[in-house]
Tab-separated table of C-alpha atoms and ligand atoms in Angstrom:
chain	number	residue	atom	x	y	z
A	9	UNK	CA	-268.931	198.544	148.149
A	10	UNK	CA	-269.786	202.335	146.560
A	11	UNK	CA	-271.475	201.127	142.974
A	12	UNK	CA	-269.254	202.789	140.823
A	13	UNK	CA	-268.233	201.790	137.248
A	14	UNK	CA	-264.325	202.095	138.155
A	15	UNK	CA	-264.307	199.863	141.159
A	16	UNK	CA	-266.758	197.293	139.382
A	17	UNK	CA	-263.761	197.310	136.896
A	18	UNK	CA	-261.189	196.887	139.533
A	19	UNK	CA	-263.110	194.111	140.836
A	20	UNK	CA	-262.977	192.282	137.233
A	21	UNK	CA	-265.945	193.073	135.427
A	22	UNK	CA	-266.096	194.008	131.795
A	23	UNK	CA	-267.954	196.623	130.699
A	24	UNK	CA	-268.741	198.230	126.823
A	25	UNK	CA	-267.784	201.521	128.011
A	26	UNK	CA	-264.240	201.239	130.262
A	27	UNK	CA	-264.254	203.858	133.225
A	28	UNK	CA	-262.266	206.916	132.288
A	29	UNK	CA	-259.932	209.267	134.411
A	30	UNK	CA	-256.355	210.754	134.256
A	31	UNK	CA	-252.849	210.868	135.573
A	32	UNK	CA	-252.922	214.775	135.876
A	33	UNK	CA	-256.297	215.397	135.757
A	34	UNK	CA	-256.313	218.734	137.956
A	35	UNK	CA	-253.641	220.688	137.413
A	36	UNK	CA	-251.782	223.514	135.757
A	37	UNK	CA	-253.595	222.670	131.918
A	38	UNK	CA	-256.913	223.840	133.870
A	39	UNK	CA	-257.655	227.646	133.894
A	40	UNK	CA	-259.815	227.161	137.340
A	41	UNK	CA	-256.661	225.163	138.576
A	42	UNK	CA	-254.643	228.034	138.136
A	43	UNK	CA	-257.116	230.553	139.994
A	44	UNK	CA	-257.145	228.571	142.875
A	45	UNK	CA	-253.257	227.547	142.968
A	46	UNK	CA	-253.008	231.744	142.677
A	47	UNK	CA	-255.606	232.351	145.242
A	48	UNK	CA	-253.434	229.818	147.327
A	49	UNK	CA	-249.955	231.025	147.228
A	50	UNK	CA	-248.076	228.276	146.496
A	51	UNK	CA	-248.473	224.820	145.834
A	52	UNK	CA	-247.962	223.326	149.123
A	53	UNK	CA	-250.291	226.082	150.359
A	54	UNK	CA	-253.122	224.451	148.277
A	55	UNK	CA	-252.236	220.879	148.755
A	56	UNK	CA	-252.201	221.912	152.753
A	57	UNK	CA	-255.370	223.929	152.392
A	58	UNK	CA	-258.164	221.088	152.519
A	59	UNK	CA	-261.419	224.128	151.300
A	60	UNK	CA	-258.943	224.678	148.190
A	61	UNK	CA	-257.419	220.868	147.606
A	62	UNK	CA	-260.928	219.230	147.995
A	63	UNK	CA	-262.294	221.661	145.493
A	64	UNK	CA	-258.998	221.236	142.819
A	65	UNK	CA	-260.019	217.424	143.179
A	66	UNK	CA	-263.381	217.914	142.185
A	67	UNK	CA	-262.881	220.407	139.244
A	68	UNK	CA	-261.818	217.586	136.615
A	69	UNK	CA	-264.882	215.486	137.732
A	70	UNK	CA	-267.495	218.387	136.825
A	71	UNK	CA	-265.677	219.398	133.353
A	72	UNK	CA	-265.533	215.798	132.174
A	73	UNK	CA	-267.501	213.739	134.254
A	74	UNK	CA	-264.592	211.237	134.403
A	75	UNK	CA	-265.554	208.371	136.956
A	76	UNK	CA	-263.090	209.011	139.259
A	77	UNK	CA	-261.593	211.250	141.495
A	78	UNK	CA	-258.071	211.214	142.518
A	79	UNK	CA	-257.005	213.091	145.967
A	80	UNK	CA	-254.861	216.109	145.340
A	81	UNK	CA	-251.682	216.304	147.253
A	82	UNK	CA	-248.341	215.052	145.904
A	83	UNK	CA	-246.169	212.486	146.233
A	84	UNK	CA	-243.201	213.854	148.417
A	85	UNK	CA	-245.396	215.092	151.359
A	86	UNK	CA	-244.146	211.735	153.447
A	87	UNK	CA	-240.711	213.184	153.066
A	88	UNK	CA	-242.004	216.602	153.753
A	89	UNK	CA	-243.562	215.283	156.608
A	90	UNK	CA	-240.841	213.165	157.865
A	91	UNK	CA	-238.758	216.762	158.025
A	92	UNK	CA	-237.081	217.300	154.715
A	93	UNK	CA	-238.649	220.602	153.961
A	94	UNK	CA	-240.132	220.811	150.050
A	95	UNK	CA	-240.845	223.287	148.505
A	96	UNK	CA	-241.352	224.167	144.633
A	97	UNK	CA	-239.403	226.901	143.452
A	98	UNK	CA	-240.602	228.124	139.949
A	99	UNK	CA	-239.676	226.233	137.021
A	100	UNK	CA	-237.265	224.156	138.767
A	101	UNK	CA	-239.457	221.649	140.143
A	102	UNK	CA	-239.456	219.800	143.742
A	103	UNK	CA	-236.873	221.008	146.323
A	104	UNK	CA	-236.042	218.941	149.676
A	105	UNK	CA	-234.257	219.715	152.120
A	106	UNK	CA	-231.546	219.023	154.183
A	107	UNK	CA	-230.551	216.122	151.539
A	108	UNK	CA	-231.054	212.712	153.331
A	109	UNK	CA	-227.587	211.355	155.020
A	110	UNK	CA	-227.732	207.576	157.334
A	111	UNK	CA	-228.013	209.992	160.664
A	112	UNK	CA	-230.995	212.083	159.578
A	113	UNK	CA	-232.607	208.606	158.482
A	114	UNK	CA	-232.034	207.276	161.955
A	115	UNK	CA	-234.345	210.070	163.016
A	116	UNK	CA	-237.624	209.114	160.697
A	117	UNK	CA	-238.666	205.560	161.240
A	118	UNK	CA	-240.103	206.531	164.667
A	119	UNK	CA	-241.988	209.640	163.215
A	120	UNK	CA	-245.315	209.956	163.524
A	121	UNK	CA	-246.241	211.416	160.183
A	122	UNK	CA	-250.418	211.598	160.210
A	123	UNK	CA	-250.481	214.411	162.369
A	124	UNK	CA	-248.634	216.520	159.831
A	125	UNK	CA	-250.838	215.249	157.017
A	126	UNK	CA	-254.152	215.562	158.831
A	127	UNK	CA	-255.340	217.940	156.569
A	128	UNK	CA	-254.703	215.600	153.615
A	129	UNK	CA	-257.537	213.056	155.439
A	130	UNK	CA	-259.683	216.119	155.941
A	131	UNK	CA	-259.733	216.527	152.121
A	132	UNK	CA	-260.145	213.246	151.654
A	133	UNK	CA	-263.134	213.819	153.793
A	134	UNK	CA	-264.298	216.549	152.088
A	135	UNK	CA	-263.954	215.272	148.153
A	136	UNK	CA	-265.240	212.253	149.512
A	137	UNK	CA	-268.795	214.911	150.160
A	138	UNK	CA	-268.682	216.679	147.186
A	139	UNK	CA	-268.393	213.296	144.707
A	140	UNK	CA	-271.066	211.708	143.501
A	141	UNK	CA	-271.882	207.897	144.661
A	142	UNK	CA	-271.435	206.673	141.331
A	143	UNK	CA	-267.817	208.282	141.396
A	144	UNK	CA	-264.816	206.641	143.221
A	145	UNK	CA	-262.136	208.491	145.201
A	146	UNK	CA	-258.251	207.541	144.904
A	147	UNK	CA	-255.902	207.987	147.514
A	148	UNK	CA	-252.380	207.559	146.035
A	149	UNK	CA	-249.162	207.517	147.321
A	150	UNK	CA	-245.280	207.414	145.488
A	151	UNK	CA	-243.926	204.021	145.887
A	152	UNK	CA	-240.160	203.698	148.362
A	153	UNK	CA	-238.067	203.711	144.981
A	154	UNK	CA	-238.959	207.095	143.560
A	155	UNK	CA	-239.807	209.001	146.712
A	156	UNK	CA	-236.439	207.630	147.606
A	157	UNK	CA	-235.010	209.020	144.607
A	158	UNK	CA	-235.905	212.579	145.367
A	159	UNK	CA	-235.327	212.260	149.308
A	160	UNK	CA	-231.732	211.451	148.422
A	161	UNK	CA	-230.624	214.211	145.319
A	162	UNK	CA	-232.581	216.788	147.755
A	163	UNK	CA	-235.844	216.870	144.789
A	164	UNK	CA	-235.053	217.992	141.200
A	165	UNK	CA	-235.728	215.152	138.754
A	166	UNK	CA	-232.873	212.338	139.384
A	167	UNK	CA	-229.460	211.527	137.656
A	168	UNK	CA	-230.917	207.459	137.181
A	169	UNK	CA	-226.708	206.467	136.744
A	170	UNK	CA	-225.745	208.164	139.822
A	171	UNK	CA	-228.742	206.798	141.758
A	172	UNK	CA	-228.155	202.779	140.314
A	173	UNK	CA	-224.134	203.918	141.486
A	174	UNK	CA	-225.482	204.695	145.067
A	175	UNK	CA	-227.148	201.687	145.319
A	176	UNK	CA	-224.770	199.704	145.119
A	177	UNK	CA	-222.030	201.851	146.884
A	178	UNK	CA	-224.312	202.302	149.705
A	179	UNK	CA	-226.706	199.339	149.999
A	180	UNK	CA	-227.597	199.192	153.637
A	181	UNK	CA	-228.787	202.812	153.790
A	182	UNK	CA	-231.098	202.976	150.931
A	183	UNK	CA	-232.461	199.702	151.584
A	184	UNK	CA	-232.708	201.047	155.331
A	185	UNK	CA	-234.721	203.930	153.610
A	186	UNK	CA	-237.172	202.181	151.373
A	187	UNK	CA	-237.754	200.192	154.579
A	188	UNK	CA	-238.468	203.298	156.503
A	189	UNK	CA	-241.176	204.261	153.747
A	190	UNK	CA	-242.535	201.239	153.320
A	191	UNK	CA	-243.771	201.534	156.675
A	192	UNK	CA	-244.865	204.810	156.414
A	193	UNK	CA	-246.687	204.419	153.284
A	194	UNK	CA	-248.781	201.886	154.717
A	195	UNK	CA	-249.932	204.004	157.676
A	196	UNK	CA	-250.456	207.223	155.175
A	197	UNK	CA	-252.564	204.723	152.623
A	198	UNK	CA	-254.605	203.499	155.342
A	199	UNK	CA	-255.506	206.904	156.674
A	200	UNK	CA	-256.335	208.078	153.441
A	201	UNK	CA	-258.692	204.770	152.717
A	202	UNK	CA	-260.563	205.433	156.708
A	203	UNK	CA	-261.150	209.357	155.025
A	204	UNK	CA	-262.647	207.610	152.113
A	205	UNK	CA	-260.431	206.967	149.561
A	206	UNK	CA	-262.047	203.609	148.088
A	207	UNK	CA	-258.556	202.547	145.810
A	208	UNK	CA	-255.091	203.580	146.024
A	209	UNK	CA	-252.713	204.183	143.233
A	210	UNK	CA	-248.897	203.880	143.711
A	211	UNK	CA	-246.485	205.489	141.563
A	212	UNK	CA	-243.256	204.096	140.782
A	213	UNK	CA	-242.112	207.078	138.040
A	214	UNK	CA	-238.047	206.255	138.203
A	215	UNK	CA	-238.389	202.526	138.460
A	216	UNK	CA	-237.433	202.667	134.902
A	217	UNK	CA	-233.974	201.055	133.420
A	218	UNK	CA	-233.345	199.461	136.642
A	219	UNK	CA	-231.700	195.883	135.997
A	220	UNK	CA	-233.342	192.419	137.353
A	221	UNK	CA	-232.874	191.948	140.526
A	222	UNK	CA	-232.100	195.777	141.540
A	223	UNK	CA	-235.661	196.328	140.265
A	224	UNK	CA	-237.300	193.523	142.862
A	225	UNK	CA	-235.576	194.826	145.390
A	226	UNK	CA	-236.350	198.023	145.285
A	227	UNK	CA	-239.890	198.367	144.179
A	228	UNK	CA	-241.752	195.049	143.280
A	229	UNK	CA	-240.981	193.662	146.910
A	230	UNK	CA	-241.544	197.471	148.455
A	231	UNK	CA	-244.619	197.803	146.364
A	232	UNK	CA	-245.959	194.308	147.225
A	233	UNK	CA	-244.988	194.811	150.745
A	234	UNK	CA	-247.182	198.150	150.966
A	235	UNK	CA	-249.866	196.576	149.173
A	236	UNK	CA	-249.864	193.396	151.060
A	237	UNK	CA	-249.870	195.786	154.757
A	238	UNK	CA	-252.804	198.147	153.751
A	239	UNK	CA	-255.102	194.658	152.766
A	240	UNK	CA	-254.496	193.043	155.817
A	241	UNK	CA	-256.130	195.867	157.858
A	242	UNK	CA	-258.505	197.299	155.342
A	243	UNK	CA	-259.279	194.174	153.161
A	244	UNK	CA	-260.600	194.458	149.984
A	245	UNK	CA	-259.209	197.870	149.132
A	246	UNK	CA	-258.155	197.650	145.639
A	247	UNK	CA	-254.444	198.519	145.009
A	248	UNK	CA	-253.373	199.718	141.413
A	249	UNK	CA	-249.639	199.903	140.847
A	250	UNK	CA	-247.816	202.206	138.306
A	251	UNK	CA	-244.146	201.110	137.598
A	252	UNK	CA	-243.563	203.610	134.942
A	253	UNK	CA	-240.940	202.065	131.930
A	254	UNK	CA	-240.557	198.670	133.013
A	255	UNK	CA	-241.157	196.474	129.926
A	256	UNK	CA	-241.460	193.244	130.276
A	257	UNK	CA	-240.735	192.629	134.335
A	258	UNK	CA	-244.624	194.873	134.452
A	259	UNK	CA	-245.514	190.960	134.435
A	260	UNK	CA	-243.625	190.906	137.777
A	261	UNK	CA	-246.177	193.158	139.245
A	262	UNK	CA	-249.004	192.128	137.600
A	263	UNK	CA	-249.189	188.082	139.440
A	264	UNK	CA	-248.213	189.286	142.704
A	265	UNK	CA	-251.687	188.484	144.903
A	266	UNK	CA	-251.402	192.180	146.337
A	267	UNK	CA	-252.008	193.667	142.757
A	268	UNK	CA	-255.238	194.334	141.554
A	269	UNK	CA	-254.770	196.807	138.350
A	270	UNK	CA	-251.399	197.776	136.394
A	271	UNK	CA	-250.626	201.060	135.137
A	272	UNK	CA	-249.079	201.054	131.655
A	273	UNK	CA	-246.758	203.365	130.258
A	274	UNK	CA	-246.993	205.204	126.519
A	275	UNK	CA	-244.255	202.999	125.322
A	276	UNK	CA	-245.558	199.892	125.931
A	277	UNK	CA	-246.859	197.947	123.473
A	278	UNK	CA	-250.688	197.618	124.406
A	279	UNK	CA	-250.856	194.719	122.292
A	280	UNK	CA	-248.167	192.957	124.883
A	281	UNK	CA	-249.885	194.336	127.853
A	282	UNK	CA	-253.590	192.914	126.562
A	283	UNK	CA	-251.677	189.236	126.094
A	284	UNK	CA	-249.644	189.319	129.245
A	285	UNK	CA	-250.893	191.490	131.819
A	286	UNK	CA	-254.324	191.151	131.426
A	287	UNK	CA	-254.473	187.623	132.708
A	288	UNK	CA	-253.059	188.503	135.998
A	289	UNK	CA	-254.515	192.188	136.432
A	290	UNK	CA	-256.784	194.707	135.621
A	291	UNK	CA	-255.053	196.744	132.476
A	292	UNK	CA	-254.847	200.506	133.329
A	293	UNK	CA	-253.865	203.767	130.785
A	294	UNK	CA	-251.141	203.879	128.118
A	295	UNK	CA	-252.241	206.579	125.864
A	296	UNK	CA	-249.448	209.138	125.038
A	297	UNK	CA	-249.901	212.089	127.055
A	298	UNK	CA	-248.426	214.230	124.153
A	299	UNK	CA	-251.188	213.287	122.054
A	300	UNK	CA	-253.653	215.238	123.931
A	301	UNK	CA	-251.566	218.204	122.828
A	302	UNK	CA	-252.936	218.290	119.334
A	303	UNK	CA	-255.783	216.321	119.834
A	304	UNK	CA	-258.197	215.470	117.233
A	305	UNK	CA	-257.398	212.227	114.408
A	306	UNK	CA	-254.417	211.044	115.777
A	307	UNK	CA	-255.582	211.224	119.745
A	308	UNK	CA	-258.629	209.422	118.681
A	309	UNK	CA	-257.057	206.623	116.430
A	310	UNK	CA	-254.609	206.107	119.683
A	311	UNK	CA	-257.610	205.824	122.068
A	312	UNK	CA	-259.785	203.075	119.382
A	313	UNK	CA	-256.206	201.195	119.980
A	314	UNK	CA	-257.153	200.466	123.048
A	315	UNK	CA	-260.471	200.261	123.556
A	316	UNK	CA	-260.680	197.561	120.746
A	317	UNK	CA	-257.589	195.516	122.161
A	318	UNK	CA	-258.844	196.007	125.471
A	319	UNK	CA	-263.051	195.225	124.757
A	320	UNK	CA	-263.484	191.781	126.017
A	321	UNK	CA	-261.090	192.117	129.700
A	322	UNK	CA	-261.242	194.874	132.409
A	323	UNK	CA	-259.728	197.679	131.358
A	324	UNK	CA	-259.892	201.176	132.679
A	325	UNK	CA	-259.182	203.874	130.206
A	326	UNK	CA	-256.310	206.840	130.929
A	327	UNK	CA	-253.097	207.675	129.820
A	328	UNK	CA	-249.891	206.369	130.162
A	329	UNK	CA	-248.300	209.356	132.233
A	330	UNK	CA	-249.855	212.643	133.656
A	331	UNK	CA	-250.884	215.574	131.283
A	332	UNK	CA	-248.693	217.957	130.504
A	333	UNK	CA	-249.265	221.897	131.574
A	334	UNK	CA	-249.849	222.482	127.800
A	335	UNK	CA	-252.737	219.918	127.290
A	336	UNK	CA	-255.646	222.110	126.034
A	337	UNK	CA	-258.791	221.079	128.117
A	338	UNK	CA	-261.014	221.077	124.920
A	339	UNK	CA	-258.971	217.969	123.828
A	340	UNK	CA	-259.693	215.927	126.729
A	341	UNK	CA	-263.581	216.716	126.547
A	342	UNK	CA	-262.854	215.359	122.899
A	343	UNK	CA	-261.315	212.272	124.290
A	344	UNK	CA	-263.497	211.749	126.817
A	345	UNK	CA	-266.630	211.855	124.270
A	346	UNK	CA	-264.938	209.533	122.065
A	347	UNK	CA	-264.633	207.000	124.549
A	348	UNK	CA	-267.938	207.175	125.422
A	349	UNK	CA	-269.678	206.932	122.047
A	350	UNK	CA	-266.998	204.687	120.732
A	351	UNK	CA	-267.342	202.280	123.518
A	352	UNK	CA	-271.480	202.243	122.933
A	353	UNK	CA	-270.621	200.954	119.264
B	21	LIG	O1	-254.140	215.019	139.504
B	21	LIG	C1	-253.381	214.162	140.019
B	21	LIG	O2	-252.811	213.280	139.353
B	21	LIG	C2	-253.258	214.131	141.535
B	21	LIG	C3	-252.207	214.881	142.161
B	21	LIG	C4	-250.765	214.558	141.895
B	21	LIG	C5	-249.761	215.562	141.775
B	21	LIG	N1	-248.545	214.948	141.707
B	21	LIG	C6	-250.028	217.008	141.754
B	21	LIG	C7	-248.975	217.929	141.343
B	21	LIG	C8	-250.097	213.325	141.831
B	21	LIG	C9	-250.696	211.919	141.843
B	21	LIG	C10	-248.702	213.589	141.731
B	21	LIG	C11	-247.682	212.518	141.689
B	21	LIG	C12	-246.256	212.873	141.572
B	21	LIG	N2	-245.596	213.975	142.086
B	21	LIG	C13	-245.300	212.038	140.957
B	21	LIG	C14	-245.574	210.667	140.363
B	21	LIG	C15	-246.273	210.701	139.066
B	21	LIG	C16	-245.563	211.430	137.959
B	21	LIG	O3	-246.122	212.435	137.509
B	21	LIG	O4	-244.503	210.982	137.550
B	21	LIG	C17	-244.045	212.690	141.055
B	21	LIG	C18	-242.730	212.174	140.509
B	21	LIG	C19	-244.250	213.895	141.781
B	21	LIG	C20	-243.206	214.915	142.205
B	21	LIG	C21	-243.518	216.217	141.620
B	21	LIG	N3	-244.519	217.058	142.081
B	21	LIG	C22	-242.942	216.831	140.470
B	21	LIG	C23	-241.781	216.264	139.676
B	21	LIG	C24	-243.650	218.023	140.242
B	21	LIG	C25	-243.504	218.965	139.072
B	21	LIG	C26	-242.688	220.160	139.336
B	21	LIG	C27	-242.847	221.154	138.205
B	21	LIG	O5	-242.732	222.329	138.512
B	21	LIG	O6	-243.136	220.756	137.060
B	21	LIG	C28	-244.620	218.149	141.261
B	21	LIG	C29	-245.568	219.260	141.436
B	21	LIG	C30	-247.002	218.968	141.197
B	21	LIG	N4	-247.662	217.902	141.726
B	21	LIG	C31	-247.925	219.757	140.438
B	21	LIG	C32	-249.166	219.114	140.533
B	21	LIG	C33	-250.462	219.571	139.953
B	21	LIG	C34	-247.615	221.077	139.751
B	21	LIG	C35	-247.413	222.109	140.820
B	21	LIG	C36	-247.894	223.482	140.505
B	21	LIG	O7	-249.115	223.725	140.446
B	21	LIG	O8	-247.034	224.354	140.374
């Protein structure tokens, strides 16, 4: 295995300084992001555009030497990929389309989706080159639930009532379609991991406010089934899962077998997480996003939280959602030299 700090961490070793990197970390709060996402077109230009994505992945790394990488491509390229056309239109976030019926499912558990998202391996391939040996690569993927979510409003950000109402008015096709993904997923995370990714992150954003057992069905079981598929034919590849706003049932995730680290969200309590996640998985995150806005005191206070709850167990240090556009990049080179000095005390 690559000897980096993060996957010694994933593997269950404690260290004084926890490896550092962020949901976010290349994006629109980066002034060299923006260059390159203009000199691109459009976003799915870039993400499709392995010279340009491999070199978006690697920006973050070289401003903050965080310790790892994490591919850049997005979450709704399996749909994309599978045929529902995406596309961001300015300001208004994701757009897919035609929206998802039962007959235009029928058509995408057969598809053969890695030819589509070849170039995603090849910049895999091609971070994987430009990264340090001491830095780790993660391939990532949306988990069935929230990928679902978008597949079926046609993108946009979901009405969660309406969705929860069209799960249980029509059962058999959504289950039929986290299925389908499922499957999918596992072929797309394995790909990525033969490029080079050497962890995978899924993200469950909308599993939040689901009731018990909507909330098994629908993403621990998915989640565990993915995770479960890409071990058994690339063992050993350490599987993180982030089901954003689930309270207490994150314990749910954390003791299945197939988990190795657990995202938390900025409202949990850490405190909670350190007593009952920790014994079952490697903690991962929580720091408010927002707090990066101002920076400064009350970022830093925030980010002692945690590495003093978290000092004597495997923790990796991030946030507990991505960055937000306004994030000012200074801020994060303040974090990031906080946790570093703080963590040598
Ligand atoms: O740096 C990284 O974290 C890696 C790349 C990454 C992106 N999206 C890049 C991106 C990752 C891991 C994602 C995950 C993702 N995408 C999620 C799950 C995590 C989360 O943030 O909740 C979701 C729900 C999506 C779907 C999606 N993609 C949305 C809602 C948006 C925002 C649309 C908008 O205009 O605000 C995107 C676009 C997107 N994905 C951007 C980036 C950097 C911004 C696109 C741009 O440059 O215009």
């Amino acid at each position: 295995m690559r000897d980096s700090s993060f996957l010694r961490t994933l593997n269950g070793e404690v260290s004084a300084i926890p490896p550092i990197w962020f949901m976010r970390q290349a994006g629109r709060y980066l002034p060299e992001y923006r260059q390159l996402r203009a000199e691109a077109g459009s976003f799915m230009e870039l993400c499709f555009n392995p010279d340009l994505a491999s070199e978006v992945t690697l920006q973050p790394i070289r401003r903050f030497d965080l310790d790892a990488a994490i591919l850049f491509a997005d979450i709704l390229l399996i749909p994309h990929a599978l045929g529902q056309n995406l596309s961001f239109a300015e300001g208004e976030g994701p757009v897919l389309k035609p929206k998802l019926t039962p007959e235009i499912l029928k058509g995408f558990r057969d598809q053969n989706i890695l030819e589509t998202l070849a170039p995603i391996f090849e910049t895999v391939r091609k971070t994987r080159v430009g990264l340090g040996a001491d830095k780790a690569l993660i391939g990532f993927a949306g988990a069935p639930w929230t990928v679902a979510t978008y597949m079926l409003n046609g993108g946009s950000s979901p009405d969660p009532a309406a969705l929860r109402e069209r799960y249980y008015s029509e059962q058999p096709f959504i289950s039929d379609l986290i299925e389908t993904l499922a499957e999918h997923t596992i072929d797309y995370l394995v790909a990525q991991i033969d490029a080079g990714a050497d962890a995978v992150q899924l993200f469950d954003t909308w599993a939040s406010g689901l009731p018990w057992p909507v909330l098994d069905a629908v993403s621990v079981r998915p989640m565990d089934k993915i995770a479960v598929g890409v071990k058994k034919v690339r063992p050993g590849t350490p599987v993180i899962m982030f089901p954003k706003g689930v309270g207490e049932k994150a314990t749910e995730y954390a003791t299945l077998s197939s988990c190795d680290a657990i995202g938390i969200d900025y409202a949990m309590d850490p405190a909670w997480a350190r007593q009952h996640l920790s014994p079952h998985a490697v903690v991962q995150g929580g720091l408010d996003p927002l707090l990066m806005i101002q920076g400064g005191e009350r970022m830093k206070k925030s980010a002692a939280t945690f590495l003093k709850l978290f000092h004597d167990v495997p923790y990796i240090f991030n946030l507990g959602h991505g960055f937000t556009p306004q994030t000012p990049p200074e801020h994060v080179l303040e974090l990031v030299d906080f946790v570093h000095r703080e963590g040598q005390d």
